[in-house]
Amino acid sequence: KVIDGANATSLTVLCDDTLSTWQYGACESAHILCPYRDDAPCNVVCDHRDACYDLEVTLENENAPFLYLRCSEADSCSHTNVYGARNDTIGIDCVATDACDDINVTAHFAHNVSIHCHGDGDHNVDSYSSCVALNVWAENATNTVQLRCDGDYSCYGVNVYAEYAHHVS
């Protein structure tokens, strides 16, 4: 599946399975192409289990204001790849346990990169945090690279590569 928003003035993709009886997520294994126009925001909301599993999101326009990805259920964005190099702001919000397992974010030369991993404090060995094995490549970010880890195990096995970034927190 390809969701091509390249010519849109803005794009919001709601990956919602409420009306589906299909066993796969609404945007599972899809490739979303964000708008290529200046000042065109791109929002992807993954509200159900596996909704955006193995998703690929690409934002290529350097002048785009932001790319926002919200992952609010278990495995909603696991194995997702986000490509947003040289963009203004990339924001990712991982809310549920396992929401962003093994997610990769490529944001070289982006202005701001903000990732928020909400942990649930579950100490059960079978349950993981929201951002297990998260990988972020944000070399040369011109302003801030921020990874916020709330709760126990919220950022287990995370790798952040932010060499030459202006500010990392």
PDB file of N, CA, C and O in Angstrom, residues 15-43:
ATOM      1  N   CYS A  15      -4.842   5.857  11.071  1.00  0.00           N
ATOM      2  CA  CYS A  15      -4.792   4.407  10.923  1.00  0.00           C
ATOM      3  C   CYS A  15      -5.606   3.803  12.056  1.00  0.00           C
ATOM      4  O   CYS A  15      -5.128   3.606  13.159  1.00  0.00           O
ATOM      5  N   ASP A  16      -6.868   3.567  11.752  1.00  0.00           N
ATOM      6  CA  ASP A  16      -7.860   3.191  12.752  1.00  0.00           C
ATOM      7  C   ASP A  16      -8.556   1.922  12.293  1.00  0.00           C
ATOM      8  O   ASP A  16      -9.092   1.865  11.195  1.00  0.00           O
ATOM      9  N   ASP A  17      -8.570   0.909  13.138  1.00  0.00           N
ATOM     10  CA  ASP A  17      -9.144  -0.391  12.778  1.00  0.00           C
ATOM     11  C   ASP A  17     -10.542  -0.621  13.329  1.00  0.00           C
ATOM     12  O   ASP A  17     -11.039  -1.731  13.284  1.00  0.00           O
ATOM     13  N   THR A  18     -11.201   0.384  13.816  1.00  0.00           N
ATOM     14  CA  THR A  18     -12.484   0.156  14.491  1.00  0.00           C
ATOM     15  C   THR A  18     -13.526  -0.526  13.623  1.00  0.00           C
ATOM     16  O   THR A  18     -14.307  -1.306  14.123  1.00  0.00           O
ATOM     17  N   LEU A  19     -13.547  -0.252  12.362  1.00  0.00           N
ATOM     18  CA  LEU A  19     -14.571  -0.831  11.498  1.00  0.00           C
ATOM     19  C   LEU A  19     -14.069  -2.038  10.708  1.00  0.00           C
ATOM     20  O   LEU A  19     -14.783  -2.591   9.892  1.00  0.00           O
ATOM     21  N   SER A  20     -12.858  -2.451  10.954  1.00  0.00           N
ATOM     22  CA  SER A  20     -12.272  -3.518  10.172  1.00  0.00           C
ATOM     23  C   SER A  20     -12.298  -4.854  10.910  1.00  0.00           C
ATOM     24  O   SER A  20     -12.095  -4.919  12.112  1.00  0.00           O
ATOM     25  N   THR A  21     -12.556  -5.914  10.165  1.00  0.00           N
ATOM     26  CA  THR A  21     -12.444  -7.261  10.721  1.00  0.00           C
ATOM     27  C   THR A  21     -11.204  -7.947  10.162  1.00  0.00           C
ATOM     28  O   THR A  21     -10.965  -9.109  10.408  1.00  0.00           O
ATOM     29  N   TRP A  22     -10.415  -7.191   9.406  1.00  0.00           N
ATOM     30  CA  TRP A  22      -9.195  -7.705   8.803  1.00  0.00           C
ATOM     31  C   TRP A  22      -8.179  -7.967   9.897  1.00  0.00           C
ATOM     32  O   TRP A  22      -8.073  -7.219  10.862  1.00  0.00           O
ATOM     33  N   GLN A  23      -7.364  -9.000   9.760  1.00  0.00           N
ATOM     34  CA  GLN A  23      -6.418  -9.362  10.810  1.00  0.00           C
ATOM     35  C   GLN A  23      -5.181  -8.466  10.846  1.00  0.00           C
ATOM     36  O   GLN A  23      -4.427  -8.494  11.797  1.00  0.00           O
ATOM     37  N   TYR A  24      -4.960  -7.652   9.813  1.00  0.00           N
ATOM     38  CA  TYR A  24      -3.797  -6.780   9.772  1.00  0.00           C
ATOM     39  C   TYR A  24      -4.191  -5.357  10.131  1.00  0.00           C
ATOM     40  O   TYR A  24      -5.343  -4.981  10.049  1.00  0.00           O
ATOM     41  N   GLY A  25      -3.179  -4.559  10.509  1.00  0.00           N
ATOM     42  CA  GLY A  25      -3.433  -3.167  10.840  1.00  0.00           C
ATOM     43  C   GLY A  25      -3.812  -2.353   9.615  1.00  0.00           C
ATOM     44  O   GLY A  25      -3.436  -2.690   8.489  1.00  0.00           O
ATOM     45  N   ALA A  26      -4.523  -1.280   9.830  1.00  0.00           N
ATOM     46  CA  ALA A  26      -5.034  -0.445   8.737  1.00  0.00           C
ATOM     47  C   ALA A  26      -3.913   0.082   7.839  1.00  0.00           C
ATOM     48  O   ALA A  26      -4.075   0.162   6.624  1.00  0.00           O
ATOM     49  N   CYS A  27      -2.787   0.454   8.412  1.00  0.00           N
ATOM     50  CA  CYS A  27      -1.667   0.987   7.631  1.00  0.00           C
ATOM     51  C   CYS A  27      -0.442   0.069   7.697  1.00  0.00           C
ATOM     52  O   CYS A  27       0.669   0.497   7.379  1.00  0.00           O
ATOM     53  N   GLU A  28      -0.647  -1.152   8.108  1.00  0.00           N
ATOM     54  CA  GLU A  28       0.465  -2.098   8.236  1.00  0.00           C
ATOM     55  C   GLU A  28       1.176  -2.279   6.899  1.00  0.00           C
ATOM     56  O   GLU A  28       0.547  -2.452   5.859  1.00  0.00           O
ATOM     57  N   SER A  29       2.498  -2.195   6.938  1.00  0.00           N
ATOM     58  CA  SER A  29       3.374  -2.370   5.772  1.00  0.00           C
ATOM     59  C   SER A  29       3.126  -1.346   4.667  1.00  0.00           C
ATOM     60  O   SER A  29       3.518  -1.561   3.517  1.00  0.00           O
ATOM     61  N   ALA A  30       2.494  -0.233   4.992  1.00  0.00           N
ATOM     62  CA  ALA A  30       2.249   0.830   4.007  1.00  0.00           C
ATOM     63  C   ALA A  30       3.466   1.746   3.910  1.00  0.00           C
ATOM     64  O   ALA A  30       4.341   1.748   4.780  1.00  0.00           O
ATOM     65  N   HIS A  31       3.504   2.526   2.855  1.00  0.00           N
ATOM     66  CA  HIS A  31       4.512   3.568   2.683  1.00  0.00           C
ATOM     67  C   HIS A  31       3.758   4.880   2.508  1.00  0.00           C
ATOM     68  O   HIS A  31       2.999   5.028   1.554  1.00  0.00           O
ATOM     69  N   ILE A  32       3.958   5.800   3.445  1.00  0.00           N
ATOM     70  CA  ILE A  32       3.299   7.103   3.403  1.00  0.00           C
ATOM     71  C   ILE A  32       4.299   8.136   2.899  1.00  0.00           C
ATOM     72  O   ILE A  32       5.381   8.288   3.475  1.00  0.00           O
ATOM     73  N   LEU A  33       3.933   8.826   1.832  1.00  0.00           N
ATOM     74  CA  LEU A  33       4.740   9.908   1.293  1.00  0.00           C
ATOM     75  C   LEU A  33       4.098  11.221   1.728  1.00  0.00           C
ATOM     76  O   LEU A  33       2.988  11.548   1.305  1.00  0.00           O
ATOM     77  N   CYS A  34       4.778  11.947   2.576  1.00  0.00           N
ATOM     78  CA  CYS A  34       4.251  13.218   3.090  1.00  0.00           C
ATOM     79  C   CYS A  34       4.273  14.288   2.003  1.00  0.00           C
ATOM     80  O   CYS A  34       5.003  14.166   1.018  1.00  0.00           O
ATOM     81  N   PRO A  35       3.486  15.357   2.192  1.00  0.00           N
ATOM     82  CA  PRO A  35       3.428  16.425   1.186  1.00  0.00           C
ATOM     83  C   PRO A  35       4.806  16.992   0.872  1.00  0.00           C
ATOM     84  O   PRO A  35       5.652  17.134   1.755  1.00  0.00           O
ATOM     85  N   TYR A  36       4.976  17.326  -0.374  1.00  0.00           N
ATOM     86  CA  TYR A  36       6.241  17.888  -0.816  1.00  0.00           C
ATOM     87  C   TYR A  36       6.184  19.410  -0.909  1.00  0.00           C
ATOM     88  O   TYR A  36       7.122  20.057  -1.276  1.00  0.00           O
ATOM     89  N   ARG A  37       5.059  19.985  -0.556  1.00  0.00           N
ATOM     90  CA  ARG A  37       4.888  21.434  -0.614  1.00  0.00           C
ATOM     91  C   ARG A  37       5.481  22.096   0.631  1.00  0.00           C
ATOM     92  O   ARG A  37       5.459  21.531   1.710  1.00  0.00           O
ATOM     93  N   ASP A  38       5.947  23.322   0.475  1.00  0.00           N
ATOM     94  CA  ASP A  38       6.438  24.090   1.624  1.00  0.00           C
ATOM     95  C   ASP A  38       5.284  24.351   2.581  1.00  0.00           C
ATOM     96  O   ASP A  38       4.149  24.554   2.162  1.00  0.00           O
ATOM     97  N   ASP A  39       5.575  24.345   3.859  1.00  0.00           N
ATOM     98  CA  ASP A  39       4.596  24.626   4.913  1.00  0.00           C
ATOM     99  C   ASP A  39       3.427  23.641   4.936  1.00  0.00           C
ATOM    100  O   ASP A  39       2.333  23.985   5.365  1.00  0.00           O
ATOM    101  N   ALA A  40       3.642  22.418   4.468  1.00  0.00           N
ATOM    102  CA  ALA A  40       2.597  21.394   4.466  1.00  0.00           C
ATOM    103  C   ALA A  40       2.900  20.362   5.554  1.00  0.00           C
ATOM    104  O   ALA A  40       3.833  19.578   5.434  1.00  0.00           O
ATOM    105  N   PRO A  41       2.122  20.364   6.640  1.00  0.00           N
ATOM    106  CA  PRO A  41       2.375  19.414   7.729  1.00  0.00           C
ATOM    107  C   PRO A  41       1.981  17.989   7.352  1.00  0.00           C
ATOM    108  O   PRO A  41       1.162  17.760   6.456  1.00  0.00           O
ATOM    109  N   CYS A  42       2.566  17.032   8.077  1.00  0.00           N
ATOM    110  CA  CYS A  42       2.274  15.620   7.863  1.00  0.00           C
ATOM    111  C   CYS A  42       2.038  14.965   9.223  1.00  0.00           C
ATOM    112  O   CYS A  42       2.922  14.984  10.085  1.00  0.00           O
ATOM    113  N   ASN A  43       0.838  14.423   9.424  1.00  0.00           N
ATOM    114  CA  ASN A  43       0.466  13.773  10.681  1.00  0.00           C
ATOM    115  C   ASN A  43       0.063  12.332  10.398  1.00  0.00           C
ATOM    116  O   ASN A  43      -0.733  12.079   9.493  1.00  0.00           O
TER     117      ASN A  43
END
